[in-house]
Protein backbone atom coordinates (compact mmCIF):
# COMPACT_ATOMS: atom_id res chain seq x y z
CA UNK A 1 103.72 122.91 98.19
CA UNK A 2 104.29 119.16 98.71
CA UNK A 3 105.25 119.55 102.37
CA UNK A 4 102.41 122.01 103.00
CA UNK A 5 99.84 119.62 101.50
CA UNK A 6 101.16 116.68 103.53
CA UNK A 7 101.17 118.74 106.74
CA UNK A 8 97.57 119.81 106.10
CA UNK A 9 96.65 116.16 105.53
CA UNK A 10 98.24 115.20 108.87
CA UNK A 11 96.31 117.94 110.66
CA UNK A 12 93.07 116.74 109.07
CA UNK A 13 93.78 113.19 110.27
CA UNK A 14 94.59 114.55 113.73
CA UNK A 15 91.21 116.30 113.89
CA UNK A 16 89.54 113.01 112.97
CA UNK A 17 91.49 111.11 115.64
CA UNK A 18 93.19 108.88 113.08
CA UNK A 19 96.78 109.72 114.02
CA UNK A 20 98.75 110.34 117.16
CA UNK A 21 99.78 113.82 118.28
CA UNK A 22 103.33 115.06 117.60
CA UNK A 23 105.81 113.09 119.63
CA UNK A 24 104.20 109.74 118.82
CA UNK A 25 104.50 107.32 115.92
CA UNK A 26 101.12 105.88 114.99
CA UNK A 27 102.17 102.42 113.85
CA UNK A 28 105.36 100.74 114.98
CA UNK A 29 106.05 97.01 114.92
CA UNK A 30 106.48 95.62 118.44
CA UNK A 31 107.10 91.93 119.18
CA UNK A 32 107.34 91.58 122.97
CA UNK A 33 106.27 93.26 126.21
CA UNK A 34 108.61 93.47 129.21
CA UNK A 35 106.05 93.42 132.02
CA UNK A 36 107.33 94.96 135.26
CA UNK A 37 106.11 94.79 138.84
CA UNK A 38 105.89 97.75 141.28
CA UNK A 39 109.49 97.21 142.41
CA UNK A 40 110.84 97.17 138.85
CA UNK A 41 111.36 93.43 138.72
CA UNK A 42 110.68 91.64 135.42
CA UNK A 43 107.50 89.61 135.91
CA UNK A 44 106.92 88.25 132.42
CA UNK A 45 107.90 88.38 128.78
CA UNK A 46 104.68 88.56 126.76
CA UNK A 47 104.58 87.76 123.07
CA UNK A 48 102.64 90.52 121.28
CA UNK A 49 102.97 89.02 117.83
CA UNK A 50 99.90 87.91 115.94
CA UNK A 51 98.86 85.84 112.96
CA UNK A 52 98.26 87.86 109.81
CA UNK A 53 97.31 86.72 106.28
CA UNK A 54 100.06 86.82 103.68
CA UNK A 55 98.94 85.57 100.31
CA UNK A 56 97.35 82.16 100.75
CA UNK A 57 98.89 81.51 104.15
CA UNK A 58 99.17 83.14 107.57
CA UNK A 59 102.40 84.27 109.19
CA UNK A 60 103.41 85.49 112.63
CA UNK A 61 104.07 89.24 112.52
CA UNK A 62 104.76 91.97 115.11
CA UNK A 63 101.82 93.98 116.39
CA UNK A 64 101.58 97.60 115.26
CA UNK A 65 101.28 99.96 118.22
CA UNK A 66 101.55 103.72 118.84
CA UNK A 67 104.91 104.43 120.47
CA UNK A 68 106.93 107.54 121.39
CA UNK A 69 108.55 109.17 118.38
CA UNK A 70 111.61 107.28 117.22
CA UNK A 71 115.03 108.83 116.91
CA UNK A 72 116.83 108.65 113.57
CA UNK A 73 119.96 106.57 114.13
CA UNK A 74 123.15 106.60 112.15
CA UNK A 75 126.13 104.90 113.77
CA UNK A 76 126.07 106.51 117.22
CA UNK A 77 124.20 105.61 120.38
CA UNK A 78 120.68 107.07 120.48
CA UNK A 79 118.00 105.66 122.78
CA UNK A 80 114.25 105.55 122.26
CA UNK A 81 111.68 106.06 125.00
CA UNK A 82 109.68 103.03 126.28
CA UNK A 83 110.19 100.94 123.14
CA UNK A 84 113.48 99.71 121.70
CA UNK A 85 115.60 96.61 121.04
CA UNK A 86 117.48 94.41 123.53
CA UNK A 87 120.66 96.48 123.29
CA UNK A 88 118.92 99.50 124.80
CA UNK A 89 116.25 98.01 127.09
CA UNK A 90 118.24 95.02 128.38
CA UNK A 91 121.85 96.04 127.74
CA UNK A 92 122.70 92.80 125.96
CA UNK A 93 122.56 91.37 122.45
CA UNK A 94 124.24 88.90 120.14
CA UNK A 95 126.37 91.41 118.24
CA UNK A 96 129.56 90.58 120.11
CA UNK A 97 130.14 94.12 121.42
CA UNK A 98 129.25 94.03 125.13
CA UNK A 99 130.79 97.44 125.83
CA UNK A 100 128.61 99.11 123.24
CA UNK A 101 125.55 97.26 124.52
CA UNK A 102 126.31 98.62 127.99
CA UNK A 103 126.58 102.15 126.56
CA UNK A 104 123.19 101.71 124.85
CA UNK A 105 121.60 100.58 128.11
CA UNK A 106 123.10 103.47 130.06
CA UNK A 107 121.91 105.97 127.43
CA UNK A 108 118.41 104.48 127.60
CA UNK A 109 118.42 104.63 131.42
CA UNK A 110 119.52 108.27 131.31
CA UNK A 111 116.73 109.15 128.87
CA UNK A 112 114.05 107.51 131.03
CA UNK A 113 115.33 109.23 134.18
CA UNK A 114 115.33 112.54 132.35
CA UNK A 115 111.70 112.11 131.29
CA UNK A 116 110.22 110.23 134.25
CA UNK A 117 112.02 111.57 137.33
CA UNK A 118 109.38 113.09 139.59
CA UNK A 119 106.42 111.59 137.69
CA UNK A 120 103.76 110.36 140.10
CA UNK A 121 102.89 107.08 138.40
CA UNK A 122 103.45 103.49 139.61
CA UNK A 123 104.39 102.47 136.06
CA UNK A 124 106.94 105.28 135.75
CA UNK A 125 108.49 104.40 139.10
CA UNK A 126 108.66 100.72 138.11
CA UNK A 127 110.51 101.56 134.89
CA UNK A 128 113.07 103.69 136.73
CA UNK A 129 113.52 100.97 139.34
CA UNK A 130 114.11 98.46 136.55
CA UNK A 131 116.90 100.55 135.04
CA UNK A 132 118.46 101.05 138.50
CA UNK A 133 118.44 97.35 139.41
CA UNK A 134 118.79 95.45 136.15
CA UNK A 135 122.04 93.59 135.47
CA UNK A 136 122.63 93.41 131.69
CA UNK A 137 125.02 90.46 132.02
CA UNK A 138 122.17 88.27 133.28
CA UNK A 139 119.87 88.94 130.32
CA UNK A 140 120.83 85.99 128.04
CA UNK A 141 120.38 83.47 130.88
CA UNK A 142 117.46 85.08 132.68
CA UNK A 143 114.76 82.42 133.23
CA UNK A 144 112.09 84.60 131.57
CA UNK A 145 114.26 85.52 128.60
CA UNK A 146 116.53 82.57 127.83
CA UNK A 147 113.99 80.54 125.85
CA UNK A 148 113.13 83.47 123.56
CA UNK A 149 116.60 85.03 123.46
CA UNK A 150 117.21 84.17 119.80
CA UNK A 151 113.87 85.71 118.75
CA UNK A 152 114.48 88.76 120.93
CA UNK A 153 117.69 89.42 119.00
CA UNK A 154 116.13 88.90 115.59
CA UNK A 155 115.34 92.58 115.00
CA UNK A 156 112.58 92.43 117.62
CA UNK A 157 111.31 95.56 119.34
CA UNK A 158 110.30 95.46 123.00
CA UNK A 159 108.01 97.73 125.00
CA UNK A 160 107.59 98.22 128.74
CA UNK A 161 104.39 97.12 130.46
CA UNK A 162 103.25 97.32 134.09
CA UNK A 163 101.26 95.03 136.38
CA UNK A 164 99.78 96.46 139.60
CA UNK A 165 99.48 94.50 142.88
CA UNK A 166 95.79 93.84 142.18
CA UNK A 167 96.64 92.11 138.88
CA UNK A 168 95.65 94.92 136.50
CA UNK A 169 98.16 95.47 133.71
CA UNK A 170 98.73 97.85 130.81
CA UNK A 171 101.41 98.99 128.42
CA UNK A 172 103.52 101.93 129.56
CA UNK A 173 102.68 103.69 126.28
CA UNK A 174 99.04 103.96 127.44
CA UNK A 175 99.79 105.33 130.93
CA UNK A 176 98.39 108.89 131.12
CA UNK A 177 101.09 110.25 133.43
CA UNK A 178 103.88 108.78 131.30
CA UNK A 179 102.32 110.11 128.10
CA UNK A 180 102.05 113.60 129.62
CA UNK A 181 105.68 113.47 130.76
CA UNK A 182 106.87 112.36 127.34
CA UNK A 183 104.83 115.03 125.56
CA UNK A 184 106.36 117.71 127.75
CA UNK A 185 109.85 116.35 127.16
CA UNK A 186 109.31 116.08 123.42
CA UNK A 187 108.03 119.65 123.12
CA UNK A 188 111.14 120.97 124.90
CA UNK A 189 113.58 118.32 123.71
CA UNK A 190 116.10 120.73 122.21
CA UNK A 191 115.99 124.19 123.80
CA UNK A 192 119.24 125.06 122.02
CA UNK A 193 117.85 124.29 118.56
CA UNK A 194 118.24 126.98 115.93
CA UNK A 195 115.04 128.93 115.39
CA UNK A 196 113.81 130.40 112.12
CA UNK A 197 110.62 131.01 110.22
CA UNK A 198 109.25 127.64 109.12
CA UNK A 199 108.75 127.37 105.36
CA UNK A 200 105.60 125.30 105.90
CA UNK A 201 103.76 126.92 108.80
CA UNK A 202 105.19 130.43 108.47
CA UNK A 203 105.84 130.54 112.23
CA UNK A 204 109.05 131.12 114.17
CA UNK A 205 110.02 127.78 115.68
CA UNK A 206 112.86 125.38 116.38
CA UNK A 207 114.19 123.99 113.12
CA UNK A 208 114.55 120.26 112.46
CA UNK A 209 118.22 119.57 111.81
CA UNK A 210 117.48 116.13 110.29
CA UNK A 211 114.02 115.14 109.08
CA UNK A 212 112.48 111.76 110.01
CA UNK A 213 112.90 108.94 107.49
CA UNK A 214 110.29 108.00 104.90
CA UNK A 215 109.65 104.26 104.77
CA UNK A 216 107.73 102.04 102.39
CA UNK A 217 109.11 103.24 99.04
CA UNK A 218 110.03 100.19 96.99
CA UNK A 219 113.73 100.19 96.13
CA UNK A 220 114.75 102.64 98.85
CA UNK A 221 116.87 101.70 101.85
CA UNK A 222 115.14 99.51 104.42
CA UNK A 223 115.95 102.05 107.14
CA UNK A 224 114.10 104.70 105.19
CA UNK A 225 114.97 107.55 102.87
CA UNK A 226 114.85 111.32 103.12
CA UNK A 227 112.65 113.65 101.14
CA UNK A 228 114.59 116.67 102.46
CA UNK A 229 118.29 116.33 103.32
CA UNK A 230 121.61 118.13 103.00
CA UNK A 231 124.70 116.01 103.56
CA UNK A 232 127.42 117.67 101.48
CA UNK A 233 128.80 121.23 101.37
CA UNK A 234 127.80 121.52 97.70
CA UNK A 235 124.14 121.34 98.71
CA UNK A 236 124.36 123.95 101.47
CA UNK A 237 123.85 127.69 101.46
CA UNK A 238 126.64 129.83 102.88
CA UNK A 239 126.90 129.52 106.65
CA UNK A 240 124.09 126.96 107.00
CA UNK A 241 124.21 123.30 107.93
CA UNK A 242 121.75 120.43 107.48
CA UNK A 243 118.08 121.44 107.88
CA UNK A 244 118.90 125.14 108.28
CA UNK A 245 119.31 125.33 104.50
CA UNK A 246 115.54 124.88 104.12
CA UNK A 247 114.12 125.71 107.56
CA UNK A 248 111.29 123.37 108.52
CA UNK A 249 110.10 123.31 112.12
CA UNK A 250 110.28 120.15 114.22
CA UNK A 251 106.50 120.03 114.23
CA UNK A 252 106.14 120.37 110.45
CA UNK A 253 108.89 117.81 109.79
CA UNK A 254 107.10 115.36 112.06
CA UNK A 255 103.72 116.14 110.50
CA UNK A 256 104.63 115.75 106.83
CA UNK A 257 106.74 112.60 107.36
CA UNK A 258 104.01 111.01 109.49
CA UNK A 259 101.42 111.76 106.80
CA UNK A 260 103.58 110.40 103.98
CA UNK A 261 104.49 107.25 105.93
CA UNK A 262 100.81 106.60 106.62
CA UNK A 263 99.95 107.01 102.94
CA UNK A 264 102.76 104.66 101.91
CA UNK A 265 101.56 102.04 104.39
CA UNK A 266 97.98 102.10 103.05
CA UNK A 267 97.49 100.10 99.83
CA UNK A 268 94.32 102.10 99.14
CA UNK A 269 96.39 105.29 98.91
CA UNK A 270 99.57 103.93 97.38
CA UNK A 271 100.48 102.12 94.16
CA UNK A 272 103.79 101.19 92.60
CA UNK A 273 104.14 101.48 88.81
CA UNK A 274 107.64 100.66 87.57
CA UNK A 275 110.09 102.35 89.91
CA UNK A 276 107.58 105.11 90.69
CA UNK A 277 105.55 104.92 93.88
CA UNK A 278 102.34 106.93 93.64
CA UNK A 279 100.52 108.24 96.69
CA UNK A 280 97.31 110.23 96.50
CA UNK A 281 94.98 111.82 99.00
CA UNK A 282 91.99 114.11 99.31
CA UNK A 283 92.15 117.31 101.32
CA UNK A 284 89.37 116.07 103.62
CA UNK A 285 91.29 112.78 104.19
CA UNK A 286 88.36 110.61 103.05
CA UNK A 287 89.89 107.29 101.89
CA UNK A 288 87.26 106.68 99.18
CA UNK A 289 88.83 109.36 96.95
CA UNK A 290 92.30 107.81 96.80
CA UNK A 291 90.81 104.33 96.53
CA UNK A 292 88.73 105.36 93.52
CA UNK A 293 91.59 107.25 91.87
CA UNK A 294 93.93 104.25 91.99
CA UNK A 295 91.21 102.06 90.48
CA UNK A 296 90.67 104.61 87.70
CA UNK A 297 94.24 104.59 86.38
CA UNK A 298 95.79 101.41 87.82
CA UNK A 299 92.92 98.93 87.51
CA UNK A 300 92.15 96.20 90.04
CA UNK A 301 88.57 97.30 90.67
CA UNK A 302 87.11 93.80 90.89
CA UNK A 303 89.72 92.77 93.49
CA UNK A 304 88.38 95.61 95.65
CA UNK A 305 84.75 94.62 95.21
CA UNK A 306 83.83 97.11 92.47
CA UNK A 307 82.62 96.07 89.02
CA UNK A 308 84.19 97.58 85.89
CA UNK A 309 80.81 98.98 84.81
CA UNK A 310 80.23 100.72 88.17
CA UNK A 311 83.73 102.16 88.05
CA UNK A 312 83.23 103.46 84.51
CA UNK A 313 79.89 105.02 85.48
CA UNK A 314 81.45 106.74 88.49
CA UNK A 315 84.31 108.12 86.40
CA UNK A 316 81.94 109.46 83.75
CA UNK A 317 79.70 111.15 86.31
CA UNK A 318 82.63 112.78 88.10
CA UNK A 319 84.14 113.95 84.80
CA UNK A 320 80.84 115.72 84.11
CA UNK A 321 80.92 117.44 87.51
CA UNK A 322 78.29 115.26 89.18
CA UNK A 323 78.84 113.82 92.69
CA UNK A 324 78.54 110.04 93.04
CA UNK A 325 78.21 107.49 95.83
CA UNK A 326 81.21 105.19 95.85
CA UNK A 327 82.38 102.65 98.45
CA UNK A 328 79.82 103.86 101.00
CA UNK A 329 81.03 107.44 100.62
CA UNK A 330 80.00 110.41 98.51
CA UNK A 331 82.63 111.68 96.08
CA UNK A 332 82.51 115.42 95.46
CA UNK A 333 84.10 116.49 92.14
CA UNK A 334 85.08 119.82 93.74
CA UNK A 335 87.17 118.18 96.48
CA UNK A 336 90.85 119.18 96.35
CA UNK A 337 93.00 116.20 95.46
CA UNK A 338 96.75 115.56 95.35
CA UNK A 339 98.89 113.00 93.52
CA UNK A 340 102.58 112.56 94.35
CA UNK A 341 105.00 110.35 92.44
CA UNK A 342 108.31 109.47 94.11
CA UNK A 343 111.13 107.08 93.27
CA UNK A 344 114.17 105.86 95.23
CA UNK A 345 117.60 107.37 94.83
CA UNK A 346 119.95 105.71 97.35
CA UNK A 347 119.24 107.33 100.73
CA UNK A 348 116.98 109.96 99.21
CA UNK A 349 113.70 110.16 97.37
CA UNK A 350 113.27 111.81 93.99
CA UNK A 351 110.03 113.59 93.23
CA UNK A 352 108.83 112.46 89.80
CA UNK A 353 105.75 114.66 89.81
CA UNK A 354 103.34 116.44 92.13
CA UNK A 355 99.87 117.32 90.89
CA UNK A 356 97.08 119.25 92.56
CA UNK A 357 93.61 119.86 91.17
CA UNK A 358 89.98 119.14 91.90
CA UNK A 359 88.97 115.49 91.96
CA UNK A 360 86.54 116.19 89.13
CA UNK A 361 89.31 117.62 86.93
CA UNK A 362 91.44 114.53 87.45
CA UNK A 363 88.39 112.41 86.58
CA UNK A 364 87.81 114.50 83.44
CA UNK A 365 91.41 113.95 82.31
CA UNK A 366 91.17 110.22 82.99
CA UNK A 367 87.87 109.96 81.12
CA UNK A 368 89.35 111.73 78.10
CA UNK A 369 92.32 109.35 78.21
CA UNK A 370 89.99 106.33 78.39
CA UNK A 371 87.96 107.63 75.45
CA UNK A 372 91.09 108.08 73.35
CA UNK A 373 92.26 104.55 74.19
CA UNK A 374 88.91 102.98 73.32
CA UNK A 375 89.29 100.61 70.38
CA UNK A 376 87.72 97.38 69.18
CA UNK A 377 89.33 94.46 70.95
CA UNK A 378 89.75 90.72 70.34
CA UNK A 379 87.15 88.40 71.86
CA UNK A 380 89.77 86.84 74.14
CA UNK A 381 90.73 90.20 75.67
CA UNK A 382 88.33 90.67 78.58
CA UNK A 383 89.87 93.92 79.87
CA UNK A 384 87.49 96.86 79.77
CA UNK A 385 90.31 99.36 80.24
CA UNK A 386 94.07 99.36 79.85
CA UNK A 387 96.03 100.37 82.95
CA UNK A 388 99.12 102.57 82.85
CA UNK A 389 101.30 99.53 83.47
CA UNK A 390 99.64 97.62 80.62
CA UNK A 391 100.35 100.52 78.26
CA UNK A 392 103.98 100.78 79.34
CA UNK A 393 104.41 97.02 78.85
CA UNK A 394 103.53 97.44 75.16
CA UNK A 395 106.92 99.13 74.70
CA UNK A 396 108.87 96.20 76.19
CA UNK A 397 110.26 93.07 74.56
CA UNK A 398 108.50 90.34 76.55
CA UNK A 399 111.23 87.86 75.63
CA UNK A 400 114.02 89.92 77.14
CA UNK A 401 115.43 89.31 80.60
CA UNK A 402 114.46 92.78 81.82
CA UNK A 403 110.75 93.24 81.23
CA UNK A 404 110.49 96.58 83.02
CA UNK A 405 109.64 99.65 80.93
CA UNK A 406 111.71 102.80 81.10
CA UNK A 407 111.16 104.59 84.45
CA UNK A 408 111.26 107.92 82.62
CA UNK A 409 108.54 106.75 80.24
CA UNK A 410 106.30 105.57 83.09
CA UNK A 411 106.65 108.88 84.92
CA UNK A 412 106.03 110.96 81.80
CA UNK A 413 103.03 108.82 80.84
CA UNK A 414 101.46 109.15 84.28
CA UNK A 415 101.88 112.92 84.20
CA UNK A 416 100.35 113.16 80.72
CA UNK A 417 97.31 111.08 81.71
CA UNK A 418 96.62 112.93 84.95
CA UNK A 419 97.15 116.42 83.55
CA UNK A 420 95.53 115.80 80.18
CA UNK A 421 98.77 116.86 78.49
CA UNK A 422 100.42 115.44 75.35
CA UNK A 423 101.66 111.87 75.54
CA UNK A 424 105.47 111.49 75.63
CA UNK A 425 107.17 110.86 72.28
CA UNK A 426 109.02 107.96 73.91
CA UNK A 427 105.69 106.12 74.14
CA UNK A 428 105.17 106.29 70.38
CA UNK A 429 108.81 105.42 69.71
CA UNK A 430 108.65 102.38 71.98
CA UNK A 431 105.45 101.05 70.41
CA UNK A 432 106.72 101.65 66.87
CA UNK A 433 109.93 99.74 67.61
CA UNK A 434 107.98 96.78 69.01
CA UNK A 435 105.66 96.67 65.98
CA UNK A 436 108.63 96.70 63.61
CA UNK A 437 110.47 94.04 65.60
CA UNK A 438 107.51 91.71 66.14
CA UNK A 439 105.31 92.69 63.17
CA UNK A 440 102.34 92.48 65.51
CA UNK A 441 99.73 95.19 66.15
CA UNK A 442 98.15 94.24 69.47
CA UNK A 443 95.13 95.87 71.03
CA UNK A 444 97.38 97.82 73.39
CA UNK A 445 99.64 99.09 70.62
CA UNK A 446 96.71 100.06 68.42
CA UNK A 447 95.11 101.88 71.37
CA UNK A 448 98.34 103.76 72.04
CA UNK A 449 98.67 104.81 68.38
CA UNK A 450 95.07 106.02 68.38
CA UNK A 451 95.38 107.92 71.66
CA UNK A 452 98.76 109.44 70.77
CA UNK A 453 97.72 110.94 67.45
CA UNK A 454 94.30 112.07 68.67
CA UNK A 455 95.83 113.93 71.63
CA UNK A 456 99.14 115.15 70.22
CA UNK A 457 97.94 115.88 66.66
CA UNK A 458 94.14 116.41 66.84
CA UNK A 459 93.64 117.15 63.13
CA UNK A 460 90.39 116.43 61.31
CA UNK A 461 92.16 113.77 59.25
CA UNK A 462 93.37 111.97 62.38
CA UNK A 463 89.89 112.13 63.90
CA UNK A 464 88.59 110.53 60.69
CA UNK A 465 91.19 107.73 60.66
CA UNK A 466 91.85 106.92 64.31
CA UNK A 467 88.43 105.62 65.30
CA UNK A 468 87.22 102.90 67.65
CA UNK A 469 86.48 100.39 64.89
CA UNK A 470 86.73 99.96 61.12
CA UNK A 471 85.75 103.04 59.14
CA UNK A 472 85.41 103.84 55.45
CA UNK A 473 88.02 106.59 55.39
CA UNK A 474 89.72 107.09 52.04
CA UNK A 475 92.98 108.07 53.70
CA UNK A 476 95.62 106.29 51.61
CA UNK A 477 97.84 104.91 54.43
CA UNK A 478 94.74 103.68 56.28
CA UNK A 479 93.42 101.98 53.13
CA UNK A 480 96.82 100.39 52.53
CA UNK A 481 96.75 98.92 56.03
CA UNK A 482 93.31 97.45 55.35
CA UNK A 483 94.52 96.15 52.00
CA UNK A 484 97.50 94.39 53.59
CA UNK A 485 95.17 92.67 56.06
CA UNK A 486 92.94 91.45 53.21
CA UNK A 487 95.98 90.16 51.29
CA UNK A 488 97.08 88.27 54.39
CA UNK A 489 93.61 86.75 54.74
CA UNK A 490 93.62 85.66 51.09
CA UNK A 491 96.93 83.86 51.62
CA UNK A 492 95.67 82.14 54.79
CA UNK A 493 92.45 80.96 53.14
CA UNK A 494 94.29 79.69 50.06
CA UNK A 495 96.90 77.89 52.15
CA UNK A 496 95.27 76.57 55.34
CA UNK A 497 97.65 75.75 58.18
CA UNK A 498 100.66 77.73 56.92
CA UNK A 499 103.13 78.69 59.64
CA UNK A 500 104.11 82.11 58.27
CA UNK A 501 102.23 84.70 56.26
CA UNK A 502 103.14 87.76 54.25
CA UNK A 503 103.04 89.69 57.52
CA UNK A 504 106.24 88.00 58.68
CA UNK A 505 108.18 88.99 55.59
CA UNK A 506 106.55 92.08 54.13
CA UNK A 507 104.81 94.00 56.95
CA UNK A 508 107.62 96.49 57.64
CA UNK A 509 108.36 97.23 53.98
CA UNK A 510 104.65 97.52 53.13
CA UNK A 511 104.22 99.94 56.03
CA UNK A 512 107.26 102.13 55.30
CA UNK A 513 107.71 101.84 51.50
CA UNK A 514 104.45 100.58 49.95
CA UNK A 515 105.66 101.00 46.35
CA UNK A 516 108.33 98.33 46.85
CA UNK A 517 106.11 95.73 48.54
CA UNK A 518 102.54 95.97 47.27
CA UNK A 519 103.10 95.17 43.55
CA UNK A 520 104.65 91.85 44.58
CA UNK A 521 101.88 91.18 47.09
CA UNK A 522 99.13 91.88 44.54
CA UNK A 523 100.67 89.43 42.07
CA UNK A 524 100.96 86.85 44.84
CA UNK A 525 97.31 87.38 45.79
CA UNK A 526 96.19 86.69 42.21
CA UNK A 527 97.83 83.27 42.39
CA UNK A 528 96.21 82.62 45.78
CA UNK A 529 92.77 83.55 44.43
CA UNK A 530 93.09 80.92 41.71
CA UNK A 531 93.38 78.22 44.40
CA UNK A 532 90.07 79.17 46.07
CA UNK A 533 86.56 78.00 45.55
CA UNK A 534 84.42 80.27 43.39
CA UNK A 535 82.45 81.91 46.26
CA UNK A 536 85.65 82.77 48.15
CA UNK A 537 87.36 84.00 45.01
CA UNK A 538 84.44 86.31 44.20
CA UNK A 539 84.25 87.59 47.78
CA UNK A 540 87.92 88.45 48.11
CA UNK A 541 88.23 89.79 44.57
CA UNK A 542 85.43 92.22 45.39
CA UNK A 543 87.22 93.34 48.58
CA UNK A 544 90.46 93.90 46.68
CA UNK A 545 88.70 95.86 43.96
CA UNK A 546 86.90 98.12 46.44
CA UNK A 547 90.09 98.94 48.34
CA UNK A 548 92.25 99.37 45.23
CA UNK A 549 89.67 101.81 43.87
CA UNK A 550 90.36 104.13 46.82
CA UNK A 551 94.07 104.41 45.98
CA UNK A 552 95.39 107.28 43.82
CA UNK A 553 95.84 106.76 40.09
CA UNK A 554 99.54 107.50 40.49
CA UNK A 555 99.96 104.16 42.24
CA UNK A 556 101.37 103.17 45.58
CA UNK A 557 103.23 105.86 47.60
CA UNK A 558 107.01 105.55 47.57
CA UNK A 559 107.24 105.98 51.34
CA UNK A 560 105.08 106.79 54.36
CA UNK A 561 105.92 109.21 57.17
CA UNK A 562 105.74 108.09 60.80
CA UNK A 563 102.15 109.40 61.31
CA UNK A 564 101.15 107.77 58.01
CA UNK A 565 102.66 104.50 59.21
CA UNK A 566 100.49 104.84 62.31
CA UNK A 567 97.42 105.15 60.07
CA UNK A 568 98.58 102.06 58.13
CA UNK A 569 98.91 100.05 61.34
CA UNK A 570 95.49 101.16 62.59
CA UNK A 571 93.93 100.24 59.24
CA UNK A 572 95.56 96.82 59.41
CA UNK A 573 94.35 96.32 62.99
CA UNK A 574 90.78 97.42 62.24
CA UNK A 575 90.46 95.17 59.18
CA UNK A 576 91.99 92.20 61.00
CA UNK A 577 89.65 92.56 63.98
CA UNK A 578 86.71 92.84 61.57
CA UNK A 579 87.74 89.52 60.05
CA UNK A 580 88.06 87.84 63.46
CA UNK A 581 84.73 89.26 64.62
CA UNK A 582 82.98 87.85 61.55
CA UNK A 583 84.66 84.48 62.11
CA UNK A 584 83.48 84.39 65.74
CA UNK A 585 79.91 85.22 64.66
CA UNK A 586 79.94 82.36 62.17
CA UNK A 587 81.17 79.95 64.84
């Protein structure tokens, strides 16, 4: 299903003229042009690099050009057509292996003769003449190359160009006759290839022995990683080798890898969260869909020129099945949409999840998630919504050396949000551990507790307790949380400027075993009340009385279960935020 969806995406892009046909790579980094004359002599070395912004500065970077499809190299000699490095196009390099460089040059010459022999094109004839007359030993000292030789050997890619007698010039990759010759050669490149029914297209065709590499996944090898590969007998079916174990045609292998590489190269379609790289796309290949989706669950709307309010309005409309105008495009909630999560695993890629639904259904799931997360927030917290990464960070000790959340947690959380499924138990466990360790209920942790219990345990009691802001629920754990917050406030008012409060010493015991902590805290509060002015004493005594009246006559519970502790923490958070809100209003 993944490969079929990616192949369909490639074909949609091809119809729209946004990608090259099979046999060509759409974007390849090229640094220099070797411009040839009609007789094959090197006329000039042209620098194709350009200035591009990188952060707050500009850097010199190679130009991205469409080039003939690249071979996948291991350790052997394998030449590319028209565009390659100095070892293949010039027969010389700085690797200290002149014999191998000569072999590379000869292999490249043989490939170009195989493709271009008999082609009626001045540029094609010039390239063949170059290979027939060029002396690799002269490359490092050639007057046109010597000055740039160090740069040429710094992982630079070169491409052939041609200049006619009348001064007109063009890259060989744009020459119609050469393109036609290459297309013909590519389509018949391996007549001896094993044929089988392609798992993607359903047609009998030559099978790709090795699939092209996928590049752009953070943490994977720089040379690229494979989504489909078989490199050990344990992975192979009886009698089959390499790609024959899962027959995919050369065309389909090219199509799906081209599509995935394009998605990974586009920041509007790709986002990294933890070790998971997420790519998403619409069936009609409209970029506005993926752009909007990444804003919905990863944030960053304002950086892309969209206000938080406009984004929220668009999400709500789509979740209700209504089309909206977004980023100069119309988003249809019925449009098929795909989300793929992948992570690196040495030379391979692991699929974390693959989801397919209508865009409106994804929006509905995201809206429900946002509603569950909604909770009163401190005045200093300006975030309208909490991104997936922000939620995952609530499970991490920010003082530790490794501040990355568990990759498994991130993947499970993403899947739960996008599918509308239950949140992973590891999310609750992580937040609970951080609250116990730090004795701090942040907005993010409170939001997670609220969302977790409302989705995973949607009882009437939980709906009554886990609300956006302070409520008058008589649920005992919730009331105890509120009571603890009031007791903390009493201590702070009675002792201005203290460095530590009862929260630092008693929060965990009050939350887990109220009967052991609260009697002591109540006695302590009575002493604190005696230090206050009469108006404050009356005010806080009234609060204590009202909350104590909601507790059972049997006294404080001996212990609270994990869900009850969640209610306690939410009660504490609600009451504390109510206090801060009132303080801000007074100021």
